[in-house]
Coordinates of C-alpha atoms and ligand atoms in Angstrom, one line a residue:
M459 CA 169.1 343.7 79.1
D460 CA 170.2 340.1 78.4
I461 CA 167.5 337.5 78.9
S462 CA 169.0 334.0 79.4
T463 CA 167.0 331.0 78.3
D464 CA 166.7 330.1 82.0
D465 CA 164.6 333.1 82.6
L466 CA 162.0 331.8 80.2
K467 CA 161.7 328.4 81.7
A468 CA 158.8 327.5 84.0
P469 CA 158.4 328.5 86.9
P470 CA 156.1 331.1 85.6
L471 CA 156.6 334.8 85.2
M472 CA 153.9 335.5 87.7
T473 CA 152.3 333.4 90.4
S474 CA 148.8 334.5 89.6
Y475 CA 147.7 335.5 86.2
F476 CA 144.3 336.8 87.2
P477 CA 145.2 338.4 90.6
E478 CA 142.1 340.6 90.6
V479 CA 139.7 337.6 90.4
S480 CA 138.9 335.2 93.1
K481 CA 136.8 332.1 92.7
I482 CA 133.5 332.9 90.9
E483 CA 130.6 332.2 93.2
Y484 CA 126.9 331.9 92.7
E485 CA 125.2 335.0 94.2
G486 CA 121.7 334.7 92.7
P487 CA 119.7 336.8 90.3
E488 CA 119.6 339.9 92.6
S489 CA 123.4 340.3 92.8
K490 CA 124.9 343.2 90.8
N491 CA 128.4 341.7 91.0
P492 CA 129.6 341.1 87.4
L493 CA 132.1 338.6 88.6
A494 CA 129.5 336.2 90.1
F495 CA 127.0 333.7 88.7
H496 CA 123.4 334.9 88.8
H497 CA 121.8 331.6 87.6
Y498 CA 124.5 328.9 87.4
N499 CA 124.6 327.2 90.8
A500 CA 126.7 324.1 90.2
S501 CA 125.1 322.0 93.0
E502 CA 121.5 323.1 92.5
I503 CA 119.3 320.1 91.6
V504 CA 117.2 320.3 88.4
E505 CA 115.2 317.2 87.4
G506 CA 117.0 315.1 89.8
R507 CA 120.6 316.0 88.8
S508 CA 122.9 318.9 89.6
M509 CA 123.3 321.7 87.2
S510 CA 127.0 320.9 86.8
D511 CA 126.1 317.3 85.8
W512 CA 123.5 318.4 83.3
L513 CA 125.7 321.0 81.7
R514 CA 129.2 319.5 81.9
F515 CA 130.8 322.8 80.9
S516 CA 134.1 322.9 79.2
V517 CA 136.6 325.7 78.4
C518 CA 138.2 325.4 75.0
Y519 CA 142.0 326.0 74.8
W520 CA 142.2 327.4 71.3
H521 CA 140.0 330.4 71.6
T522 CA 140.4 331.1 75.3
F523 CA 144.2 330.8 75.5
R524 CA 145.4 331.1 71.9
S525 CA 143.2 333.8 70.3
T526 CA 145.1 337.0 69.7
G527 CA 142.4 339.2 68.2
V528 CA 144.0 339.0 64.8
D529 CA 141.5 339.4 61.9
P530 CA 141.9 339.6 58.1
F531 CA 142.2 343.4 58.4
G532 CA 144.4 343.8 61.4
A533 CA 147.0 342.7 63.9
P534 CA 146.6 341.1 67.3
T535 CA 144.8 343.3 69.9
L536 CA 144.3 341.1 72.9
V537 CA 146.5 341.8 76.0
R538 CA 147.9 338.6 77.4
P539 CA 150.7 339.5 79.8
W540 CA 151.8 335.9 80.3
D541 CA 152.5 335.4 76.7
D542 CA 156.1 336.2 75.7
G543 CA 155.2 336.1 71.9
T544 CA 157.4 333.0 71.2
E545 CA 156.3 329.6 69.9
S546 CA 158.5 328.0 72.6
V547 CA 157.7 325.1 74.9
D548 CA 158.4 327.3 77.9
N549 CA 155.7 329.7 76.8
A550 CA 153.4 326.7 76.3
L551 CA 154.1 325.4 79.8
R552 CA 153.4 328.7 81.3
R553 CA 150.1 328.8 79.4
V554 CA 149.1 325.6 81.1
D555 CA 149.3 327.4 84.5
V556 CA 147.3 330.3 83.1
A557 CA 144.6 327.9 81.8
F558 CA 144.2 325.9 85.0
E559 CA 144.1 329.1 87.1
F560 CA 141.4 330.4 84.9
I561 CA 139.4 327.2 84.7
T562 CA 139.5 326.6 88.4
K563 CA 138.5 330.2 89.3
L564 CA 135.6 329.7 87.0
G565 CA 134.7 326.4 88.5
V566 CA 134.3 324.6 85.2
P567 CA 134.9 320.8 85.3
F568 CA 136.3 320.2 81.8
Y569 CA 138.5 321.6 79.1
C570 CA 139.2 320.6 75.4
F571 CA 142.2 321.1 73.2
H572 CA 143.7 320.5 69.7
D573 CA 147.2 319.1 69.8
R574 CA 148.7 322.3 68.4
D575 CA 146.9 324.6 70.8
V576 CA 148.8 323.2 73.7
A577 CA 152.3 322.7 72.3
P578 CA 154.3 324.2 69.3
E579 CA 155.2 322.3 66.2
G580 CA 158.9 321.4 65.9
S581 CA 160.9 321.0 62.6
T582 CA 160.1 317.3 62.4
L583 CA 157.2 315.1 63.4
S584 CA 159.3 313.5 66.2
E585 CA 160.3 316.9 67.5
T586 CA 156.7 318.0 67.5
N587 CA 155.6 314.9 69.3
A588 CA 158.3 315.4 71.9
N589 CA 157.1 319.0 72.5
L590 CA 153.6 317.7 72.9
D591 CA 154.8 315.0 75.4
T592 CA 156.5 317.7 77.5
V593 CA 153.3 319.8 77.7
V594 CA 151.1 316.8 78.3
E595 CA 153.1 315.9 81.3
R596 CA 152.4 319.4 82.7
L597 CA 148.7 319.1 81.8
K598 CA 148.5 315.8 83.6
E599 CA 150.0 317.3 86.8
A600 CA 147.6 320.3 86.5
Q601 CA 144.6 318.0 86.1
K602 CA 145.7 316.0 89.2
E603 CA 146.2 319.2 91.3
T604 CA 142.9 320.8 90.3
G605 CA 140.5 317.9 89.5
V606 CA 139.8 319.5 86.1
K607 CA 139.2 316.9 83.5
L608 CA 139.6 316.6 79.7
L609 CA 136.3 316.5 77.9
W610 CA 137.9 315.8 74.5
G611 CA 141.0 316.1 72.6
T612 CA 141.5 316.6 68.9
A613 CA 144.1 317.2 66.2
N614 CA 144.6 320.4 64.3
L615 CA 144.7 319.1 60.7
F616 CA 144.0 322.5 59.0
S617 CA 146.5 325.2 60.1
N618 CA 149.7 323.9 58.6
P619 CA 150.2 324.6 54.9
R620 CA 150.7 320.9 54.3
F621 CA 146.9 320.5 54.8
A622 CA 145.9 323.1 52.2
H623 CA 144.2 320.4 50.1
G624 CA 142.8 318.6 53.1
A625 CA 144.1 315.9 55.5
A626 CA 142.2 312.6 55.5
T627 CA 140.7 313.8 52.1
S628 CA 144.0 315.1 50.7
P629 CA 144.8 313.9 47.1
N630 CA 148.4 313.3 48.5
A631 CA 149.0 310.0 50.3
D632 CA 152.0 311.5 52.2
V633 CA 149.7 314.2 53.7
Y634 CA 147.2 311.5 54.5
A635 CA 149.9 309.5 56.3
Y636 CA 151.0 312.6 58.2
A637 CA 147.5 313.3 59.3
A638 CA 147.2 309.7 60.5
A639 CA 150.4 309.9 62.5
Q640 CA 149.1 313.2 64.0
V641 CA 145.7 311.7 65.0
K642 CA 147.4 308.6 66.3
K643 CA 149.4 310.7 68.7
A644 CA 146.5 313.0 69.6
I645 CA 144.4 309.9 70.5
E646 CA 147.3 308.6 72.6
V647 CA 147.6 311.9 74.6
T648 CA 143.9 312.2 75.0
H649 CA 143.9 308.7 76.5
E650 CA 146.9 309.6 78.7
L651 CA 145.0 312.5 80.1
G652 CA 141.8 310.5 80.7
G653 CA 139.9 312.3 78.0
E654 CA 136.3 311.1 77.7
N655 CA 135.8 311.8 74.0
Y656 CA 137.8 312.4 70.8
V657 CA 136.6 314.9 68.2
F658 CA 136.9 314.8 64.4
W659 CA 136.1 318.2 63.0
G660 CA 136.6 318.2 59.2
G661 CA 139.0 321.1 59.1
R662 CA 139.7 321.3 55.4
E663 CA 137.9 318.0 54.6
G664 CA 135.9 319.2 51.6
Y665 CA 136.7 320.9 48.3
M666 CA 136.7 324.1 46.4
N667 CA 136.0 322.8 42.9
L668 CA 135.0 319.4 41.4
Y669 CA 137.1 320.0 38.3
N670 CA 140.1 318.8 40.3
T671 CA 138.4 316.5 42.9
D672 CA 137.5 312.8 43.1
M673 CA 134.7 313.1 45.6
K674 CA 134.2 309.3 45.9
R675 CA 137.8 308.5 46.7
E676 CA 138.1 311.4 49.2
L677 CA 135.0 310.1 51.1
D678 CA 136.3 306.5 51.0
H679 CA 139.6 307.7 52.4
L680 CA 138.0 309.7 55.2
A681 CA 135.9 306.7 56.3
R682 CA 139.0 304.5 56.2
F683 CA 140.8 307.1 58.3
M684 CA 138.1 307.1 61.0
H685 CA 138.0 303.3 61.1
M686 CA 141.8 303.2 61.6
A687 CA 141.5 305.8 64.3
K688 CA 139.0 303.7 66.1
D689 CA 141.1 300.5 65.7
H690 CA 144.1 302.3 67.1
A691 CA 142.2 303.8 70.0
R692 CA 140.7 300.5 71.0
S693 CA 144.1 298.8 70.7
I694 CA 145.6 301.2 73.3
G695 CA 142.6 300.9 75.6
F696 CA 140.9 304.2 74.8
N697 CA 137.2 303.4 75.0
G698 CA 136.0 307.0 74.8
Q699 CA 133.4 308.2 72.4
F700 CA 134.3 309.6 69.0
L701 CA 132.5 312.7 67.9
F702 CA 132.0 314.1 64.4
E703 CA 131.4 317.8 64.2
P704 CA 129.2 319.1 61.4
K705 CA 130.1 322.4 59.7
P706 CA 128.8 323.5 56.2
K707 CA 131.4 325.9 55.0
E708 CA 134.7 327.6 56.1
P709 CA 137.3 326.9 55.2
T710 CA 136.3 325.0 52.1
K711 CA 133.3 325.9 49.9
H712 CA 131.8 322.4 50.3
Q713 CA 132.6 320.7 53.6
Y714 CA 131.8 317.0 53.6
D715 CA 130.4 317.3 57.1
F716 CA 127.8 319.9 56.1
D717 CA 125.2 319.3 58.8
A718 CA 123.8 316.6 61.1
A719 CA 122.0 314.9 58.2
A720 CA 125.1 314.8 55.9
C721 CA 127.2 313.5 58.8
L722 CA 124.8 310.8 59.7
N723 CA 124.5 309.7 56.1
F724 CA 128.3 309.4 55.9
I725 CA 128.5 307.6 59.3
R726 CA 125.9 305.1 58.3
Q727 CA 127.1 304.6 54.7
Y728 CA 130.6 303.7 56.0
G729 CA 129.6 301.6 59.1
L730 CA 130.8 304.1 61.7
L731 CA 127.6 304.6 63.7
D732 CA 128.7 302.1 66.4
F733 CA 131.4 304.4 67.7
V734 CA 130.8 307.9 66.2
Q735 CA 128.3 310.4 67.6
L736 CA 127.8 314.0 66.7
N737 CA 129.2 317.2 68.3
I738 CA 126.7 319.9 67.3
E739 CA 127.8 323.5 67.3
T740 CA 125.4 326.4 67.3
N741 CA 127.1 328.7 64.8
H742 CA 127.7 325.7 62.4
A743 CA 124.0 324.9 62.6
T744 CA 123.0 328.5 61.6
L745 CA 125.6 328.6 58.8
A746 CA 123.9 325.4 57.4
G747 CA 120.6 327.3 57.4
H748 CA 119.2 325.4 60.4
T749 CA 118.4 326.3 64.0
M750 CA 120.5 324.7 66.7
M751 CA 117.3 323.0 68.0
H752 CA 116.7 321.4 64.6
E753 CA 120.2 320.0 64.4
L754 CA 120.1 318.7 68.0
E755 CA 116.7 317.1 67.6
Y756 CA 117.7 315.5 64.3
A757 CA 120.8 313.9 65.9
S758 CA 119.0 313.0 69.1
I759 CA 116.1 311.1 67.6
Q760 CA 118.6 308.9 65.9
G761 CA 120.5 308.3 69.1
A762 CA 123.5 310.2 67.7
L763 CA 123.7 313.4 69.8
G764 CA 126.9 313.1 71.7
S765 CA 128.1 316.6 72.7
I766 CA 127.7 320.3 71.9
D767 CA 129.9 323.3 71.1
A768 CA 128.1 326.2 72.6
N769 CA 128.5 329.6 70.9
T770 CA 126.5 331.8 68.6
G771 CA 126.9 333.6 65.3
D772 CA 125.7 337.1 64.4
L773 CA 122.4 337.4 62.6
L774 CA 123.8 340.1 60.4
L775 CA 127.1 338.4 59.5
G776 CA 127.3 335.2 57.4
W777 CA 130.5 333.7 58.9
D778 CA 131.6 331.7 61.9
T779 CA 132.0 334.5 64.4
D780 CA 132.1 332.1 67.4
Q781 CA 130.6 334.5 70.0
F782 CA 129.7 333.5 73.5
P783 CA 126.0 332.4 73.8
T784 CA 123.7 335.0 75.4
D785 CA 120.3 334.0 73.9
I786 CA 118.1 332.6 76.5
Y787 CA 115.5 331.3 73.9
V788 CA 118.2 329.3 72.1
A789 CA 119.6 327.9 75.4
T790 CA 116.1 326.9 76.4
Q791 CA 115.5 325.1 73.1
V792 CA 118.9 323.4 73.4
M793 CA 118.2 322.2 77.0
L794 CA 114.7 321.0 76.0
V795 CA 116.4 318.5 73.6
I796 CA 119.2 317.6 76.1
L797 CA 116.7 317.0 79.0
K798 CA 114.5 314.9 76.7
Q799 CA 117.4 312.6 75.8
N800 CA 118.5 312.5 79.5
G801 CA 121.8 314.4 79.2
L802 CA 124.9 314.5 77.1
A803 CA 127.4 312.4 79.2
P804 CA 130.1 311.4 78.3
G805 CA 129.8 314.5 76.1
G806 CA 129.3 318.1 77.5
T807 CA 128.8 321.7 76.7
N808 CA 132.1 323.1 75.3
F809 CA 132.4 326.9 74.9
D810 CA 133.8 327.0 71.3
A811 CA 133.6 330.8 71.6
K812 CA 136.0 333.7 71.6
V813 CA 135.9 337.2 73.0
R814 CA 135.6 340.0 70.5
R815 CA 138.7 341.6 69.2
E816 CA 137.8 344.8 71.0
S817 CA 137.5 342.9 74.4
T818 CA 141.1 343.2 75.0
E819 CA 141.7 342.6 78.7
P820 CA 142.2 339.2 80.4
I821 CA 139.2 339.9 82.6
D822 CA 136.9 339.8 79.6
L823 CA 137.5 336.0 79.4
F824 CA 135.7 335.7 82.8
H825 CA 132.8 338.0 81.7
A826 CA 132.4 335.9 78.6
H827 CA 132.3 332.5 80.3
I828 CA 130.1 333.7 83.2
G829 CA 127.6 335.0 80.7
G830 CA 127.6 331.8 78.7
M831 CA 127.2 329.6 81.8
D832 CA 124.4 331.8 83.2
T833 CA 122.6 331.7 79.8
F834 CA 122.7 327.9 79.8
A835 CA 121.7 327.7 83.5
R836 CA 118.6 329.8 82.6
G837 CA 118.0 327.6 79.6
L838 CA 118.2 324.5 81.8
K839 CA 115.8 325.9 84.5
T840 CA 113.4 327.2 81.9
A841 CA 113.3 324.0 80.0
A842 CA 112.8 322.0 83.2
A843 CA 109.8 324.2 84.1
I844 CA 108.3 323.8 80.6
R845 CA 108.7 320.0 80.9
K846 CA 107.3 319.9 84.5
D847 CA 104.0 321.4 83.2
N848 CA 104.1 319.3 80.0
A849 CA 103.5 322.7 78.4
L850 CA 104.6 321.5 74.9
S851 CA 104.5 317.7 75.2
D852 CA 100.8 317.5 76.0
F853 CA 100.0 319.5 72.9
I854 CA 102.3 317.5 70.7
K855 CA 100.9 314.2 72.0
E856 CA 97.3 315.4 71.2
R857 CA 98.4 316.7 67.8
Y858 CA 99.5 313.2 66.7
S859 CA 96.7 311.3 68.6
S860 CA 95.1 310.1 65.3
F861 CA 98.1 307.7 65.1
D862 CA 97.4 306.3 68.5
S863 CA 94.6 303.9 67.4
G864 CA 92.3 303.2 64.5
I865 CA 93.8 303.6 61.0
G866 CA 96.7 305.7 62.3
G867 CA 97.6 303.0 64.9
R868 CA 97.6 300.4 62.1
V869 CA 100.0 302.6 60.1
E870 CA 102.5 302.8 63.0
Q871 CA 102.3 299.1 63.7
G872 CA 103.0 298.3 60.1
Q873 CA 99.6 296.5 59.8
T874 CA 98.2 298.3 56.9
S875 CA 98.7 298.8 53.2
F876 CA 97.9 301.3 50.4
E877 CA 94.9 299.2 49.5
E878 CA 93.4 299.5 53.0
L879 CA 94.2 303.2 53.3
E880 CA 92.5 303.8 50.0
A881 CA 89.4 301.8 51.0
Y882 CA 89.3 303.8 54.3
M883 CA 89.5 307.1 52.5
L884 CA 87.0 306.2 49.8
E885 CA 84.5 305.4 52.5
K886 CA 85.3 308.5 54.6
G887 CA 85.3 310.8 51.6
E888 CA 87.5 313.6 53.0
A889 CA 90.2 314.1 55.7
D890 CA 89.4 316.2 58.8
T891 CA 92.1 318.9 58.6
S892 CA 90.5 321.6 60.6
V893 CA 92.7 321.3 63.7
S894 CA 95.0 324.3 64.3
G895 CA 98.8 324.0 64.9
R896 CA 98.5 326.8 67.5
Q897 CA 102.0 328.1 66.9
E898 CA 101.3 331.6 68.2
M899 CA 99.7 330.2 71.4
L900 CA 102.7 327.9 72.0
E901 CA 105.1 330.8 71.4
N902 CA 103.2 332.8 74.0
I903 CA 103.4 329.9 76.4
I904 CA 107.2 329.7 76.0
N905 CA 107.5 333.4 76.6
R906 CA 105.6 333.0 79.9
Y907 CA 108.4 330.6 81.2
I908 CA 111.4 332.7 79.9
Ligands
LIG1324 C1 135.9 325.1 63.9 C2 135.5 324.3 65.1 C3 136.6 323.6 65.8 C4 136.2 322.3 66.3 C5 137.3 321.4 66.8 O1 134.8 325.9 63.4 O2 134.4 324.4 65.6 O3 137.2 324.3 66.7 O4 135.3 322.4 67.4 O5 138.3 321.2 65.8
LIG1325 CO1 133.5 323.5 67.3

């Protein structure tokens, strides 16, 4: 049968891509319906704010609408009936309809994308930009029709072979210029779509071997790149937040954005702290040898926690498996930090997660997101209950109370010196260290709330 190109143009192949699914509703913990929320109740008020305002969920375009199930050992497995297998603009336009049907049925307020997730590359940069413009028009219409908003945009500076040696840290100035042009455009379309944030994830910003690498020049170039991105953003009226996303390894051996501490050091060193916050991802935290709670707390106490990528790794696998979050303990720990800093806005909770290669049917995308949203809703409710009873905070306050007054108070107020501390201890003779940290009791208390 001949297929004319007209047949491939939008309007879409089907009117509904998930005909068996209607809007996912909250049915409460007793419901046995797998296509319902059991804990996420968007309008329910927790600590004075609705669940949807606290959580600000986002669906990511790359995993949810572009994953194929391909892995290093095998071909694509995922069944996606709307995808005609081409890298055409028509296919990309149809995918927008799929995405917005999915996101609205799920009732998620935001989405995120990389430029290359939504539109295919052409044979030149201008052709690529034109493809992007065409799809962005459609995204804009879909946002208007549905009320779904863009949490953040970003640029894919890692898939194309030109970025094999990095993008903003490439040793090649042409590649650097290409990356700059790409980010310029990505910021412009993020602005056009009303995006609230723009993300820098390092991609291949790192190195494999110092024998061929000038680390100092690469870091200087990366910082210059981020300053130029901000200057351009502000010049076109984009006042959104910039987010830097730590990740310790994959794809390079040494990523410059290793963890929250390394990112914050970089941001401070190069005068970027005024406009860059961190986007912390669970699986990246664990790859760095940290818990998610550690990374969040570290960023938050420095006023630098901007947004999160919610997912999980696998305890038995050492790579970035990007699974959907199901661990209620971790979600509780995450929400304890987020509640303490009074929310993430203008950031949010983006599911940077993909269904397993064996979860082949479109409906699995719903099960995955419902599970992630319910997990975070439970984390939110549990964290709020812990906070209401001051179950941890009273203990912590008491534990540090020797700094509230006396010699400790003088330390905190900068009123003392080594001489005075020595005189104090010489007189006292020994420190009182008998007080327990009560870790096991506190773990039991947390279990009571879970
Ligand atoms: C890669 C990753 C990215 C960023 C956006 O591990 O997390 O998808 O979130 O570039
Ligand atoms: Co991420």
